[in-house]
Coordinates of C-alpha atoms in Angstrom, one line a residue:
M19 CA 104.6 115.6 57.4
S20 CA 107.5 114.8 59.8
T21 CA 106.8 113.9 63.4
T22 CA 108.6 115.7 66.1
Y23 CA 108.7 114.7 69.7
T24 CA 109.2 117.5 72.2
F25 CA 108.9 118.0 76.0
Q26 CA 107.8 120.7 78.4
L27 CA 108.8 121.1 82.0
Y28 CA 106.3 122.4 84.5
N29 CA 106.9 123.3 88.2
S30 CA 103.2 123.9 89.1
A31 CA 100.1 121.7 88.8
S32 CA 98.1 124.8 87.9
S33 CA 100.1 125.3 84.7
L34 CA 99.7 121.7 83.3
P35 CA 98.0 121.4 79.9
L36 CA 94.2 121.0 80.0
E37 CA 94.4 117.5 78.5
W38 CA 96.8 116.2 81.2
D39 CA 94.2 114.1 83.1
A40 CA 93.2 112.3 79.9
L41 CA 96.5 110.3 80.3
T42 CA 95.9 109.4 84.0
T43 CA 92.9 107.0 83.6
E44 CA 94.8 104.2 85.2
N45 CA 96.5 106.1 88.0
I46 CA 95.2 108.7 90.5
F47 CA 98.8 109.5 91.5
L48 CA 99.5 111.3 88.2
T49 CA 96.3 113.3 88.1
R50 CA 96.4 117.1 88.4
K51 CA 94.5 116.9 91.7
Y52 CA 97.1 114.6 93.3
L53 CA 100.0 116.6 91.9
E54 CA 98.4 119.7 93.5
V55 CA 98.4 117.9 96.9
L56 CA 102.2 117.3 96.3
E57 CA 102.8 120.8 95.3
K58 CA 100.9 122.4 98.3
S59 CA 102.2 120.0 101.0
S60 CA 105.4 118.3 99.9
P61 CA 108.2 117.6 102.4
A62 CA 110.4 120.6 103.1
N63 CA 113.3 119.0 101.3
M64 CA 111.5 118.1 98.1
L65 CA 110.9 119.9 94.8
C66 CA 108.4 118.5 92.3
H67 CA 108.5 118.9 88.6
F68 CA 106.1 117.6 86.0
I69 CA 107.0 116.7 82.4
G70 CA 104.7 116.8 79.4
I71 CA 105.8 114.9 76.2
F72 CA 104.3 116.0 72.9
K73 CA 104.1 114.4 69.5
N74 CA 103.8 117.4 67.2
D75 CA 101.4 119.4 69.4
N76 CA 99.5 116.5 71.0
L77 CA 100.2 115.5 74.6
I78 CA 101.1 111.8 74.6
G79 CA 103.1 111.3 77.7
I80 CA 103.3 112.7 81.3
A81 CA 105.8 112.2 84.1
L82 CA 106.5 113.2 87.6
T83 CA 109.9 114.0 89.1
Q84 CA 110.9 114.7 92.7
F85 CA 114.2 116.3 93.6
I86 CA 115.2 115.5 97.1
F87 CA 118.0 117.4 98.9
A88 CA 118.6 115.4 102.0
E89 CA 120.9 117.8 103.8
K90 CA 117.8 119.4 105.3
L91 CA 117.0 116.2 107.1
E92 CA 118.0 115.8 110.8
S93 CA 117.9 112.1 110.6
F94 CA 118.1 109.4 108.0
G95 CA 116.6 106.9 110.4
E96 CA 117.6 106.5 114.1
R97 CA 117.3 102.8 114.5
D98 CA 120.9 101.8 114.0
Q99 CA 123.0 104.1 116.1
C100 CA 126.5 102.8 115.3
L101 CA 129.6 103.5 113.3
K102 CA 128.1 102.0 110.1
T103 CA 125.2 104.5 110.3
S104 CA 127.5 107.5 110.7
V105 CA 129.7 106.3 107.8
R106 CA 126.6 105.7 105.8
N107 CA 125.3 109.1 106.7
F108 CA 128.6 110.7 105.7
A109 CA 128.6 108.9 102.3
F110 CA 125.0 109.8 101.8
K111 CA 125.5 113.5 102.6
N112 CA 128.6 113.9 100.4
F113 CA 127.8 111.7 97.4
A114 CA 124.1 111.0 97.5
S115 CA 122.2 113.8 99.2
H116 CA 120.9 115.4 96.0
V117 CA 118.7 112.8 94.3
L118 CA 116.4 113.3 91.4
F119 CA 113.6 110.6 91.4
V120 CA 111.7 110.0 88.2
G121 CA 108.6 108.7 90.0
N122 CA 107.2 109.1 93.4
N123 CA 109.5 108.4 96.4
M124 CA 106.5 108.6 98.8
L125 CA 104.7 105.6 97.2
T126 CA 105.5 102.2 95.9
G127 CA 104.8 101.1 92.4
Q128 CA 104.9 102.6 88.9
N129 CA 103.9 106.1 89.5
A130 CA 106.6 107.7 87.3
F131 CA 104.8 108.2 84.0
S132 CA 101.9 107.4 81.7
I133 CA 102.1 107.1 77.9
A134 CA 99.2 107.3 75.5
E135 CA 98.3 103.8 74.1
N136 CA 98.9 104.8 70.5
A137 CA 102.3 106.4 71.2
N138 CA 105.7 105.0 70.1
Q139 CA 107.0 103.9 73.5
A140 CA 110.7 104.0 72.6
K141 CA 110.4 107.6 71.2
V142 CA 108.5 108.8 74.3
I143 CA 111.2 107.3 76.6
K144 CA 114.0 108.9 74.5
T145 CA 112.2 112.3 74.9
L146 CA 111.8 111.7 78.6
H147 CA 115.5 111.1 78.8
K148 CA 116.1 114.5 77.1
A149 CA 113.7 116.2 79.5
I150 CA 115.5 114.7 82.5
T151 CA 118.8 116.0 81.2
E152 CA 117.4 119.4 80.7
L153 CA 115.8 119.4 84.2
K154 CA 119.2 118.6 85.7
K155 CA 120.8 121.5 83.8
E156 CA 118.1 123.8 85.1
L157 CA 118.6 122.6 88.7
R158 CA 122.3 123.0 88.4
A159 CA 121.9 126.6 87.2
K160 CA 120.0 127.2 90.4
G161 CA 122.9 125.8 92.5
K162 CA 121.3 122.4 93.0
K163 CA 123.6 119.7 91.5
V164 CA 122.0 116.3 91.1
H165 CA 124.3 113.5 92.5
I166 CA 122.0 110.6 91.7
T167 CA 119.2 110.1 89.3
S168 CA 116.8 107.2 90.0
I169 CA 113.9 106.0 87.9
K170 CA 112.0 103.8 90.3
D171 CA 109.5 101.1 91.0
F172 CA 108.9 99.0 87.9
T173 CA 108.1 95.3 87.6
E174 CA 110.6 93.2 85.6
S175 CA 108.8 93.6 82.3
E176 CA 108.1 97.3 82.8
I177 CA 111.8 98.1 83.4
E178 CA 113.1 96.5 80.1
P179 CA 112.2 99.5 77.7
L180 CA 113.9 101.9 80.1
K181 CA 117.1 99.8 80.4
S182 CA 117.6 100.0 76.6
E183 CA 117.4 103.8 76.6
F184 CA 119.2 104.6 79.9
K185 CA 122.3 102.6 79.1
N186 CA 124.8 103.7 81.7
N187 CA 122.4 103.1 84.6
F188 CA 122.7 100.4 87.2
T189 CA 119.6 98.2 87.6
F190 CA 118.7 97.8 91.3
S191 CA 116.1 95.9 93.2
T192 CA 114.8 97.2 96.5
Q193 CA 112.4 95.7 99.1
P194 CA 109.4 94.2 97.3
N195 CA 106.0 95.8 97.1
M196 CA 103.6 93.8 99.3
I197 CA 100.4 93.2 97.3
F198 CA 97.2 91.7 98.8
E199 CA 95.1 90.1 96.1
I200 CA 91.4 90.0 97.0
N201 CA 89.7 86.7 96.0
S202 CA 86.8 87.5 93.7
N203 CA 84.6 85.2 95.8
W204 CA 85.1 87.1 99.0
K205 CA 82.2 89.5 99.7
T206 CA 82.8 90.2 103.4
E207 CA 85.5 90.1 106.0
Q208 CA 84.1 86.8 107.3
D209 CA 84.9 85.2 103.9
Y210 CA 88.6 86.3 104.4
I211 CA 88.7 84.9 108.0
E212 CA 87.3 81.6 106.8
A213 CA 90.0 81.3 104.2
L214 CA 92.7 81.5 106.8
S215 CA 94.4 78.4 108.2
K216 CA 93.8 77.7 111.9
K217 CA 97.1 79.3 113.1
Y218 CA 96.3 82.6 111.3
R219 CA 92.6 82.6 112.3
D220 CA 93.8 82.3 115.9
Q221 CA 96.2 85.2 115.2
Y222 CA 93.2 87.2 113.9
K223 CA 91.1 86.4 116.9
R224 CA 93.9 87.2 119.4
A225 CA 94.6 90.6 117.7
R226 CA 90.9 91.5 117.7
K227 CA 90.6 90.6 121.4
K228 CA 93.6 92.7 122.3
A229 CA 92.1 95.7 120.6
E230 CA 88.9 95.7 122.7
G231 CA 88.2 99.2 124.0
I232 CA 89.7 101.0 121.0
E233 CA 87.2 103.0 119.0
K234 CA 87.8 103.4 115.3
Q235 CA 86.5 106.5 113.6
K236 CA 86.4 107.7 110.0
M237 CA 87.7 111.3 110.3
S238 CA 86.4 114.3 108.3
L239 CA 88.5 117.3 107.2
E240 CA 87.4 119.1 110.3
D241 CA 88.5 116.2 112.5
I242 CA 91.9 116.0 110.8
I243 CA 92.4 119.8 111.3
K244 CA 91.3 119.5 115.0
Y245 CA 93.8 116.7 115.7
E246 CA 96.6 117.9 113.4
D247 CA 99.3 118.2 116.1
T248 CA 98.6 114.8 117.6
I249 CA 98.4 113.2 114.1
Y250 CA 101.8 114.7 113.2
D251 CA 103.4 113.4 116.5
L252 CA 102.0 109.9 115.9
Y253 CA 103.3 109.9 112.3
F254 CA 106.7 111.4 113.2
H255 CA 107.3 108.8 115.9
V256 CA 106.8 105.9 113.3
A257 CA 108.7 107.7 110.5
K258 CA 111.8 108.6 112.6
N259 CA 112.2 105.0 113.8
A260 CA 112.2 103.6 110.2
P261 CA 115.7 102.3 109.2
F262 CA 116.1 104.8 106.5
N263 CA 114.3 108.1 105.5
T264 CA 114.8 110.6 102.8
F265 CA 112.0 112.9 103.8
F266 CA 109.4 113.8 106.4
L267 CA 105.9 114.9 105.5
A268 CA 104.8 118.4 106.0
K269 CA 102.5 119.0 108.9
N270 CA 99.6 120.1 106.7
H271 CA 100.0 117.1 104.4
F272 CA 96.9 115.1 105.5
R273 CA 94.7 118.1 105.8
T274 CA 95.7 119.2 102.2
F275 CA 95.2 115.6 101.0
K276 CA 91.6 115.5 102.4
E277 CA 90.8 119.0 101.1
I278 CA 91.8 118.2 97.5
M279 CA 91.1 114.5 97.1
K280 CA 87.9 114.4 99.2
E281 CA 86.4 110.8 99.3
D282 CA 89.3 109.3 97.5
F283 CA 91.4 109.8 100.6
L284 CA 90.3 108.0 103.7
F285 CA 91.6 108.8 107.2
Y286 CA 90.8 106.6 110.2
G287 CA 91.6 107.5 113.7
Y288 CA 91.9 105.0 116.6
F289 CA 90.8 106.3 120.0
L290 CA 91.4 104.9 123.5
D291 CA 89.6 106.7 126.4
E292 CA 88.7 109.5 123.9
K293 CA 92.4 110.1 123.1
L294 CA 93.8 109.7 119.6
I295 CA 96.4 106.9 119.8
G296 CA 96.8 106.0 116.1
F297 CA 95.6 106.5 112.6
N298 CA 95.9 105.0 109.1
T299 CA 95.2 106.4 105.7
L300 CA 94.0 104.8 102.4
I301 CA 93.8 106.1 98.9
Q302 CA 91.2 104.8 96.4
N303 CA 93.0 104.3 93.1
G304 CA 90.4 102.9 90.7
A305 CA 89.9 99.2 91.6
V306 CA 93.1 99.2 93.7
M307 CA 93.3 100.4 97.3
D308 CA 96.7 102.0 98.2
T309 CA 97.7 102.1 101.8
Y310 CA 99.4 105.4 102.7
F311 CA 101.1 106.7 105.9
L312 CA 100.1 105.8 109.4
G313 CA 101.1 106.6 113.0
Y314 CA 100.6 105.2 116.4
D315 CA 101.6 105.5 120.1
E316 CA 104.3 102.7 120.4
S317 CA 103.4 101.8 124.0
I318 CA 99.8 101.1 123.1
Q319 CA 100.7 99.6 119.7
R320 CA 102.5 96.7 121.4
D321 CA 99.9 96.0 124.0
K322 CA 96.9 96.3 121.7
M323 CA 98.5 94.8 118.5
L324 CA 97.3 98.0 116.9
Y325 CA 99.4 97.8 113.7
L326 CA 98.1 94.3 112.9
N327 CA 94.6 95.4 113.6
M328 CA 95.0 98.3 111.2
L329 CA 96.1 95.8 108.5
Y330 CA 93.0 93.7 109.1
D331 CA 90.8 96.8 109.0
M332 CA 92.3 97.9 105.7
I333 CA 91.7 94.4 104.2
A334 CA 88.1 94.3 105.6
Y335 CA 87.3 97.8 104.1
S336 CA 88.7 96.8 100.7
I337 CA 86.8 93.5 100.6
N338 CA 83.5 95.2 101.7
H339 CA 83.8 97.9 99.1
G340 CA 84.7 95.6 96.1
F341 CA 88.3 96.4 95.5
S342 CA 90.5 93.9 93.6
E343 CA 93.8 94.4 95.6
V344 CA 95.4 96.3 98.4
V345 CA 98.9 97.8 97.9
F346 CA 100.6 97.4 101.2
A347 CA 103.9 98.9 99.9
R348 CA 107.3 98.2 101.5
T349 CA 108.4 97.9 105.2
A350 CA 107.1 95.5 107.8
L351 CA 107.3 92.7 105.2
E352 CA 106.8 89.8 107.5
I353 CA 103.7 91.0 109.3
K354 CA 102.1 92.0 106.0
S355 CA 102.9 88.6 104.7
S356 CA 101.2 87.1 107.8
V357 CA 97.9 88.7 106.7
G358 CA 98.1 87.4 103.2
A359 CA 100.1 90.0 101.2
K360 CA 102.6 88.6 98.6
P361 CA 105.9 90.2 97.6
V362 CA 106.3 91.6 94.1
K363 CA 109.9 92.3 93.1
M364 CA 110.4 96.0 92.1
Y365 CA 113.3 97.4 90.0
G366 CA 114.7 100.8 89.3
L367 CA 117.6 102.4 87.5
I368 CA 120.2 104.5 89.1
T369 CA 123.1 106.6 87.8
H370 CA 125.6 108.9 89.5
S371 CA 126.9 112.2 88.1
N372 CA 130.5 111.3 89.0
A373 CA 131.8 108.8 86.4
L374 CA 134.1 107.0 88.9
I375 CA 131.4 106.6 91.5
N376 CA 129.0 105.5 88.7
K377 CA 131.3 102.6 87.8
N378 CA 130.9 101.4 91.4
I379 CA 127.3 102.5 91.9
G380 CA 126.2 98.9 92.6
K381 CA 128.5 98.7 95.6
L382 CA 127.5 102.2 96.9
F383 CA 123.8 101.3 96.4
D384 CA 124.2 98.1 98.4
Y385 CA 125.9 100.1 101.2
L386 CA 123.2 102.8 101.4
E387 CA 120.2 100.5 101.0
P388 CA 119.6 98.7 104.4
K389 CA 119.1 95.0 104.0
T390 CA 116.2 93.3 105.6
E391 CA 115.9 89.6 106.4
W392 CA 112.4 88.3 106.6
K393 CA 110.5 85.1 106.3
E394 CA 107.5 84.8 103.9
R395 CA 104.3 83.5 105.5
N396 CA 101.3 81.9 103.9
P397 CA 98.2 82.4 106.1
F398 CA 95.7 80.7 103.9
K399 CA 94.4 77.1 104.0

């Protein structure tokens, strides 16, 4: 009997095949529940599609894509108001504003696809390639031409099988994923503090002293709904000051997340004089703790070292609850490094629909991707 590999495109989490979650044992970010969160509260300029890959009639691979049309954004990041930014924004709008991500642009790490253990990886990736081509055709038929296709966030070994299938793609490397490994001997936050060198123990003490008077509170769905406007303002303040943005969260995002993901989604509010001045969010992903979006009042953040305190709180929670690592993702690399996170280099593939631009995609990518200079720290003895 001959083996045929086929694919199916889905645009709603409710229409996914029943056996979908059987392939998501390692990753909460591909589960039907999480995809439902995305579908119900994705950014205004994002369309999600889901791909099922079948061997004969058996589901053996699943994938997530996000189509981002950036012309709906008011800002790609306000930090660098200068000619380079306006030129970059022009280039971005005209040549790179319609991007199809195979993977999840809201997270860091391999959240693009999952393949059954017994499947032929090369054949699944070939079928995935066909599915992406078909999806681009369907988007184009609806007047949405894809400029750039990007398959993102793989380690060096994970990217190899993709490179051999997607041949005309440029391999790029972006800012690293900051990963905090939890020493298996640590059982409490105190064990972590004792492992720090004197300089970084002093940093810890100073930060904790600065934060005196701030009340930290685990927030329920009702709390999140009650404070929704303030939460969004705090988030938006941080997001719009990032050097580069391709989306902004929907206002109902955190509420929807809590409604659907329940205890796998943790939301912590920080209060000063009974006023919400900051928050952070965590997602429990098996033995791994993923940090998610946060927000704060900048004037208080500086004075109270709020961001650094949030990092310590996330580490403490993860140690106390027996997690093996914390994914701190990109951005703020140096401060994350100062609490003990280590950079893991991430790779992706990128291709442009225009053959001439595609020849020079490496140069275009370097231009659009803001460079960050930072110094790695080692806070441990």
